[in-house]
Amino acid sequence: MSALAQLSKRLRPGRVYRRKDLARWSTSVDRHLQQLLAEGRLEKVSGGLYMAPRKTRFGKAPASDNELVAGFLGDDRFLLVSPNAYNGLGVGTTQLYNAPVVYNHKRHGLMHLDGRPFEFRRRMSFPKAVSEEFLLVDLLHNLTSLPEDTEKVRERALERARMMDRGKLEKAVREYDSARARKQLEPVLDDDEFVLAA
C-alpha cells in the first residue's frame, strides 16, 4: 500500500486535522496534502487546518463547530458559547449574533474557520459545560458591550438570579472569575432572604 493510501485510510469524515497531525502519518506531508486536496479527500478550512469532508444525501456537510475549534486549538480545553442563548434567560435580550464565543486558554480575537466567524476569548477559568447560571454570569460580564438596553437587562438579570439555585450561581461566579459580574451579583448573593431554587 502506498504512503498516500495509508494516510487516506486514517482520515475520518467530518474530522478536522492540523498539518502537524497529518505529518505524523506521512513521509512527505506537503505533497500528500496537495494530492488529497486535489482529489477532494481533504478541504482546507484555515491556515494549516484541514477537514475530511463528510457526505450526506444533501451534499457535503460542514465540520461541527466543536471539531473546528478543537482542531484549531489543538486540544479540547475550551467552552463554546452562543450569545444567542442569552435570549432564553428571559431577561429582555433580543439580539441575534453570528459568532459563537470560544473561551479558551490559548487564543484571543475574531477568527474565521471554514468561512465561519468565531470570537476567541482567552480566560484563566471557565466551566466544562454551559449552564443557565453560567450564562447569566457571562451576560453580566459582557453586558456593556451588548447592543441592548443595559439597565433594563441588568435589572431583569438580577431578578432572574434571585430565582436560581444560590450554590450553582456562586459556583458559576467562581468558575468564571469575573470581578465585574461578582460585583453586580453581590446584592443577590449577600441577601439573607435569597431563597434556594426548588
PDB file of C-alpha atoms in Angstrom:
ATOM      1  CA  MET A   1       0.000   0.000   0.000  1.00  0.00           C
ATOM      2  CA  SER A   2       1.350   3.446  -0.923  1.00  0.00           C
ATOM      3  CA  ALA A   3       2.140   6.092   1.699  1.00  0.00           C
ATOM      4  CA  LEU A   4      -0.701   8.248   0.342  1.00  0.00           C
ATOM      5  CA  ALA A   5      -3.177   5.364   0.615  1.00  0.00           C
ATOM      6  CA  GLN A   6      -2.069   4.700   4.181  1.00  0.00           C
ATOM      7  CA  LEU A   7      -2.595   8.359   5.067  1.00  0.00           C
ATOM      8  CA  SER A   8      -6.012   8.352   3.368  1.00  0.00           C
ATOM      9  CA  LYS A   9      -7.099   5.358   5.455  1.00  0.00           C
ATOM     10  CA  ARG A  10      -6.543   7.389   8.629  1.00  0.00           C
ATOM     11  CA  LEU A  11      -8.902  10.187   7.571  1.00  0.00           C
ATOM     12  CA  ARG A  12     -12.352  10.126   9.154  1.00  0.00           C
ATOM     13  CA  PRO A  13     -15.269  12.004   7.521  1.00  0.00           C
ATOM     14  CA  GLY A  14     -16.173  15.176   9.394  1.00  0.00           C
ATOM     15  CA  ARG A  15     -12.915  15.259  11.352  1.00  0.00           C
ATOM     16  CA  VAL A  16     -10.575  18.253  11.340  1.00  0.00           C
ATOM     17  CA  TYR A  17      -6.805  17.760  11.183  1.00  0.00           C
ATOM     18  CA  ARG A  18      -3.839  20.029  11.753  1.00  0.00           C
ATOM     19  CA  ARG A  19      -0.945  19.795   9.330  1.00  0.00           C
ATOM     20  CA  LYS A  20       1.317  18.543  12.121  1.00  0.00           C
ATOM     21  CA  ASP A  21      -1.191  15.757  12.944  1.00  0.00           C
ATOM     22  CA  LEU A  22      -1.071  14.557   9.344  1.00  0.00           C
ATOM     23  CA  ALA A  23       2.731  14.843   9.282  1.00  0.00           C
ATOM     24  CA  ARG A  24       2.926  12.007  11.842  1.00  0.00           C
ATOM     25  CA  TRP A  25       1.431   9.648   9.274  1.00  0.00           C
ATOM     26  CA  SER A  26       3.210  10.900   6.155  1.00  0.00           C
ATOM     27  CA  THR A  27       6.757  10.822   4.821  1.00  0.00           C
ATOM     28  CA  SER A  28       6.010  13.784   2.530  1.00  0.00           C
ATOM     29  CA  VAL A  29       3.143  15.679   4.129  1.00  0.00           C
ATOM     30  CA  ASP A  30       3.059  18.718   1.815  1.00  0.00           C
ATOM     31  CA  ARG A  31       2.984  16.607  -1.347  1.00  0.00           C
ATOM     32  CA  HIS A  32       0.338  14.317   0.141  1.00  0.00           C
ATOM     33  CA  LEU A  33      -1.745  17.294   1.266  1.00  0.00           C
ATOM     34  CA  GLN A  34      -1.730  18.717  -2.256  1.00  0.00           C
ATOM     35  CA  GLN A  35      -2.823  15.355  -3.673  1.00  0.00           C
ATOM     36  CA  LEU A  36      -5.597  14.878  -1.105  1.00  0.00           C
ATOM     37  CA  LEU A  37      -6.846  18.431  -1.682  1.00  0.00           C
ATOM     38  CA  ALA A  38      -6.834  17.916  -5.458  1.00  0.00           C
ATOM     39  CA  GLU A  39      -8.771  14.638  -5.084  1.00  0.00           C
ATOM     40  CA  GLY A  40     -11.312  16.250  -2.728  1.00  0.00           C
ATOM     41  CA  ARG A  41     -10.474  13.910   0.136  1.00  0.00           C
ATOM     42  CA  LEU A  42      -9.402  16.924   2.221  1.00  0.00           C
ATOM     43  CA  GLU A  43     -10.574  20.541   2.264  1.00  0.00           C
ATOM     44  CA  LYS A  44      -8.652  23.480   3.691  1.00  0.00           C
ATOM     45  CA  VAL A  45     -10.635  25.261   6.407  1.00  0.00           C
ATOM     46  CA  SER A  46      -7.927  27.618   7.712  1.00  0.00           C
ATOM     47  CA  GLY A  47      -4.152  28.038   7.624  1.00  0.00           C
ATOM     48  CA  GLY A  48      -2.680  24.636   8.482  1.00  0.00           C
ATOM     49  CA  LEU A  49      -6.145  23.177   9.189  1.00  0.00           C
ATOM     50  CA  TYR A  50      -7.927  20.611   7.014  1.00  0.00           C
ATOM     51  CA  MET A  51     -11.209  18.720   7.077  1.00  0.00           C
ATOM     52  CA  ALA A  52     -12.066  15.312   5.677  1.00  0.00           C
ATOM     53  CA  PRO A  53     -15.438  16.002   4.004  1.00  0.00           C
ATOM     54  CA  ARG A  54     -18.485  14.132   5.227  1.00  0.00           C
ATOM     55  CA  LYS A  55     -21.027  13.387   2.519  1.00  0.00           C
ATOM     56  CA  THR A  56     -24.757  13.324   3.157  1.00  0.00           C
ATOM     57  CA  ARG A  57     -27.668  12.882   0.786  1.00  0.00           C
ATOM     58  CA  PHE A  58     -27.830  16.693   0.606  1.00  0.00           C
ATOM     59  CA  GLY A  59     -24.161  17.073  -0.306  1.00  0.00           C
ATOM     60  CA  LYS A  60     -21.071  17.773   1.766  1.00  0.00           C
ATOM     61  CA  ALA A  61     -21.711  18.536   5.443  1.00  0.00           C
ATOM     62  CA  PRO A  62     -19.582  21.169   7.166  1.00  0.00           C
ATOM     63  CA  ALA A  63     -17.478  20.218  10.172  1.00  0.00           C
ATOM     64  CA  SER A  64     -19.139  20.847  13.521  1.00  0.00           C
ATOM     65  CA  ASP A  65     -18.160  23.936  15.487  1.00  0.00           C
ATOM     66  CA  ASN A  66     -16.593  21.703  18.150  1.00  0.00           C
ATOM     67  CA  GLU A  67     -14.472  19.852  15.571  1.00  0.00           C
ATOM     68  CA  LEU A  68     -13.261  23.095  14.002  1.00  0.00           C
ATOM     69  CA  VAL A  69     -12.364  24.718  17.316  1.00  0.00           C
ATOM     70  CA  ALA A  70     -10.676  21.590  18.720  1.00  0.00           C
ATOM     71  CA  GLY A  71      -8.627  21.265  15.527  1.00  0.00           C
ATOM     72  CA  PHE A  72      -7.694  24.935  15.543  1.00  0.00           C
ATOM     73  CA  LEU A  73      -6.663  24.989  19.211  1.00  0.00           C
ATOM     74  CA  GLY A  74      -5.080  21.543  19.158  1.00  0.00           C
ATOM     75  CA  ASP A  75      -6.887  20.491  22.336  1.00  0.00           C
ATOM     76  CA  ASP A  76     -10.356  20.159  23.825  1.00  0.00           C
ATOM     77  CA  ARG A  77      -9.982  22.592  26.726  1.00  0.00           C
ATOM     78  CA  PHE A  78     -12.488  25.225  25.598  1.00  0.00           C
ATOM     79  CA  LEU A  79     -16.097  26.243  26.102  1.00  0.00           C
ATOM     80  CA  LEU A  80     -18.244  27.185  23.121  1.00  0.00           C
ATOM     81  CA  VAL A  81     -20.999  29.669  23.999  1.00  0.00           C
ATOM     82  CA  SER A  82     -23.599  31.232  21.725  1.00  0.00           C
ATOM     83  CA  PRO A  83     -24.594  34.723  22.911  1.00  0.00           C
ATOM     84  CA  ASN A  84     -27.966  33.924  21.311  1.00  0.00           C
ATOM     85  CA  ALA A  85     -28.576  31.710  24.353  1.00  0.00           C
ATOM     86  CA  TYR A  86     -28.922  34.873  26.479  1.00  0.00           C
ATOM     87  CA  ASN A  87     -32.358  35.295  24.897  1.00  0.00           C
ATOM     88  CA  GLY A  88     -33.520  32.094  26.616  1.00  0.00           C
ATOM     89  CA  LEU A  89     -32.863  33.564  30.075  1.00  0.00           C
ATOM     90  CA  GLY A  90     -35.940  35.788  29.814  1.00  0.00           C
ATOM     91  CA  VAL A  91     -34.109  38.969  30.797  1.00  0.00           C
ATOM     92  CA  GLY A  92     -35.091  41.107  27.812  1.00  0.00           C
ATOM     93  CA  THR A  93     -32.253  40.429  25.373  1.00  0.00           C
ATOM     94  CA  THR A  94     -33.386  40.203  21.768  1.00  0.00           C
ATOM     95  CA  GLN A  95     -30.290  40.449  19.564  1.00  0.00           C
ATOM     96  CA  LEU A  96     -29.022  37.616  17.365  1.00  0.00           C
ATOM     97  CA  TYR A  97     -25.281  37.079  16.993  1.00  0.00           C
ATOM     98  CA  ASN A  98     -23.315  35.494  14.159  1.00  0.00           C
ATOM     99  CA  ALA A  99     -20.152  34.493  16.007  1.00  0.00           C
ATOM    100  CA  PRO A 100     -20.115  31.995  18.854  1.00  0.00           C
ATOM    101  CA  VAL A 101     -17.711  32.803  21.685  1.00  0.00           C
ATOM    102  CA  VAL A 102     -14.917  30.335  22.439  1.00  0.00           C
ATOM    103  CA  TYR A 103     -13.488  30.585  25.957  1.00  0.00           C
ATOM    104  CA  ASN A 104     -10.039  29.012  25.939  1.00  0.00           C
ATOM    105  CA  HIS A 105      -6.526  29.252  27.367  1.00  0.00           C
ATOM    106  CA  LYS A 106      -4.612  29.984  24.133  1.00  0.00           C
ATOM    107  CA  ARG A 107      -6.141  32.353  21.581  1.00  0.00           C
ATOM    108  CA  HIS A 108      -7.866  35.736  21.541  1.00  0.00           C
ATOM    109  CA  GLY A 109      -9.620  37.573  18.738  1.00  0.00           C
ATOM    110  CA  LEU A 110     -12.005  37.012  15.850  1.00  0.00           C
ATOM    111  CA  MET A 111     -11.006  34.051  13.668  1.00  0.00           C
ATOM    112  CA  HIS A 112     -12.661  32.561  10.597  1.00  0.00           C
ATOM    113  CA  LEU A 113     -12.675  28.773  10.351  1.00  0.00           C
ATOM    114  CA  ASP A 114     -14.227  27.158   7.284  1.00  0.00           C
ATOM    115  CA  GLY A 115     -15.629  30.596   6.427  1.00  0.00           C
ATOM    116  CA  ARG A 116     -17.422  30.923   9.785  1.00  0.00           C
ATOM    117  CA  PRO A 117     -16.598  33.562  12.426  1.00  0.00           C
ATOM    118  CA  PHE A 118     -15.587  32.566  15.963  1.00  0.00           C
ATOM    119  CA  GLU A 119     -14.824  35.047  18.759  1.00  0.00           C
ATOM    120  CA  PHE A 120     -11.950  33.541  20.758  1.00  0.00           C
ATOM    121  CA  ARG A 121     -11.559  34.886  24.296  1.00  0.00           C
ATOM    122  CA  ARG A 122      -8.694  33.830  26.499  1.00  0.00           C
ATOM    123  CA  ARG A 123      -9.724  33.213  30.108  1.00  0.00           C
ATOM    124  CA  MET A 124      -7.968  31.557  33.027  1.00  0.00           C
ATOM    125  CA  SER A 125     -11.054  29.644  34.115  1.00  0.00           C
ATOM    126  CA  PHE A 126     -14.407  28.564  32.730  1.00  0.00           C
ATOM    127  CA  PRO A 127     -16.683  25.571  33.356  1.00  0.00           C
ATOM    128  CA  LYS A 128     -16.700  22.430  31.217  1.00  0.00           C
ATOM    129  CA  ALA A 129     -20.310  22.945  30.158  1.00  0.00           C
ATOM    130  CA  VAL A 130     -22.738  25.836  29.767  1.00  0.00           C
ATOM    131  CA  SER A 131     -25.369  26.139  32.480  1.00  0.00           C
ATOM    132  CA  GLU A 132     -28.134  28.680  32.974  1.00  0.00           C
ATOM    133  CA  GLU A 133     -26.182  30.162  35.894  1.00  0.00           C
ATOM    134  CA  PHE A 134     -23.020  30.466  33.812  1.00  0.00           C
ATOM    135  CA  LEU A 135     -24.975  32.173  31.001  1.00  0.00           C
ATOM    136  CA  LEU A 136     -26.310  34.758  33.442  1.00  0.00           C
ATOM    137  CA  VAL A 137     -22.810  35.472  34.809  1.00  0.00           C
ATOM    138  CA  ASP A 138     -21.450  35.655  31.248  1.00  0.00           C
ATOM    139  CA  LEU A 139     -24.244  38.048  30.277  1.00  0.00           C
ATOM    140  CA  LEU A 140     -23.496  40.365  33.207  1.00  0.00           C
ATOM    141  CA  HIS A 141     -19.769  40.279  32.480  1.00  0.00           C
ATOM    142  CA  ASN A 142     -20.344  41.283  28.831  1.00  0.00           C
ATOM    143  CA  LEU A 143     -23.409  43.489  29.313  1.00  0.00           C
ATOM    144  CA  THR A 144     -21.786  46.834  28.470  1.00  0.00           C
ATOM    145  CA  SER A 145     -20.598  45.521  25.094  1.00  0.00           C
ATOM    146  CA  LEU A 146     -24.019  44.182  24.047  1.00  0.00           C
ATOM    147  CA  PRO A 147     -26.402  46.281  21.892  1.00  0.00           C
ATOM    148  CA  GLU A 148     -29.181  46.069  24.483  1.00  0.00           C
ATOM    149  CA  ASP A 149     -30.873  48.390  26.975  1.00  0.00           C
ATOM    150  CA  THR A 150     -28.196  47.828  29.620  1.00  0.00           C
ATOM    151  CA  GLU A 151     -30.120  48.996  32.692  1.00  0.00           C
ATOM    152  CA  LYS A 152     -33.316  47.095  31.879  1.00  0.00           C
ATOM    153  CA  VAL A 153     -31.409  43.899  31.130  1.00  0.00           C
ATOM    154  CA  ARG A 154     -29.327  44.266  34.323  1.00  0.00           C
ATOM    155  CA  GLU A 155     -32.464  44.692  36.462  1.00  0.00           C
ATOM    156  CA  ARG A 156     -34.132  41.666  34.917  1.00  0.00           C
ATOM    157  CA  ALA A 157     -30.929  39.624  35.181  1.00  0.00           C
ATOM    158  CA  LEU A 158     -30.736  40.311  38.917  1.00  0.00           C
ATOM    159  CA  GLU A 159     -34.414  39.320  39.274  1.00  0.00           C
ATOM    160  CA  ARG A 160     -33.653  36.115  37.370  1.00  0.00           C
ATOM    161  CA  ALA A 161     -30.607  35.483  39.590  1.00  0.00           C
ATOM    162  CA  ARG A 162     -32.856  35.525  42.674  1.00  0.00           C
ATOM    163  CA  MET A 163     -34.811  32.583  41.214  1.00  0.00           C
ATOM    164  CA  MET A 164     -31.690  30.469  40.648  1.00  0.00           C
ATOM    165  CA  ASP A 165     -30.012  27.971  42.922  1.00  0.00           C
ATOM    166  CA  ARG A 166     -27.677  30.011  45.113  1.00  0.00           C
ATOM    167  CA  GLY A 167     -24.976  27.337  45.273  1.00  0.00           C
ATOM    168  CA  LYS A 168     -24.924  26.900  41.491  1.00  0.00           C
ATOM    169  CA  LEU A 169     -24.869  30.651  40.945  1.00  0.00           C
ATOM    170  CA  GLU A 170     -21.974  31.120  43.378  1.00  0.00           C
ATOM    171  CA  LYS A 171     -20.108  28.273  41.631  1.00  0.00           C
ATOM    172  CA  ALA A 172     -20.660  29.936  38.222  1.00  0.00           C
ATOM    173  CA  VAL A 173     -19.311  33.258  39.540  1.00  0.00           C
ATOM    174  CA  ARG A 174     -16.274  31.464  40.999  1.00  0.00           C
ATOM    175  CA  GLU A 175     -15.606  29.441  37.813  1.00  0.00           C
ATOM    176  CA  TYR A 176     -15.981  32.464  35.561  1.00  0.00           C
ATOM    177  CA  ASP A 177     -13.736  34.534  37.848  1.00  0.00           C
ATOM    178  CA  SER A 178     -15.224  37.885  36.806  1.00  0.00           C
ATOM    179  CA  ALA A 179     -14.961  40.753  39.291  1.00  0.00           C
ATOM    180  CA  ARG A 180     -17.434  42.710  37.143  1.00  0.00           C
ATOM    181  CA  ALA A 181     -20.136  40.017  37.337  1.00  0.00           C
ATOM    182  CA  ARG A 182     -19.417  39.328  41.026  1.00  0.00           C
ATOM    183  CA  LYS A 183     -19.906  42.997  41.910  1.00  0.00           C
ATOM    184  CA  GLN A 184     -23.242  43.164  40.077  1.00  0.00           C
ATOM    185  CA  LEU A 185     -24.457  39.970  41.765  1.00  0.00           C
ATOM    186  CA  GLU A 186     -23.344  40.954  45.285  1.00  0.00           C
ATOM    187  CA  PRO A 187     -26.780  42.326  46.296  1.00  0.00           C
ATOM    188  CA  VAL A 188     -28.299  38.947  45.369  1.00  0.00           C
ATOM    189  CA  LEU A 189     -25.613  36.646  46.755  1.00  0.00           C
ATOM    190  CA  ASP A 190     -25.327  38.611  50.016  1.00  0.00           C
ATOM    191  CA  ASP A 191     -29.098  38.771  50.540  1.00  0.00           C
ATOM    192  CA  ASP A 192     -30.102  36.645  53.542  1.00  0.00           C
ATOM    193  CA  GLU A 193     -33.578  36.286  52.036  1.00  0.00           C
ATOM    194  CA  PHE A 194     -32.189  34.701  48.851  1.00  0.00           C
ATOM    195  CA  VAL A 195     -34.259  31.518  48.640  1.00  0.00           C
ATOM    196  CA  LEU A 196     -32.699  28.448  47.075  1.00  0.00           C
ATOM    197  CA  ALA A 197     -34.448  27.403  43.896  1.00  0.00           C
ATOM    198  CA  ALA A 198     -36.519  24.250  44.198  1.00  0.00           C
TER     199      ALA A 198
END
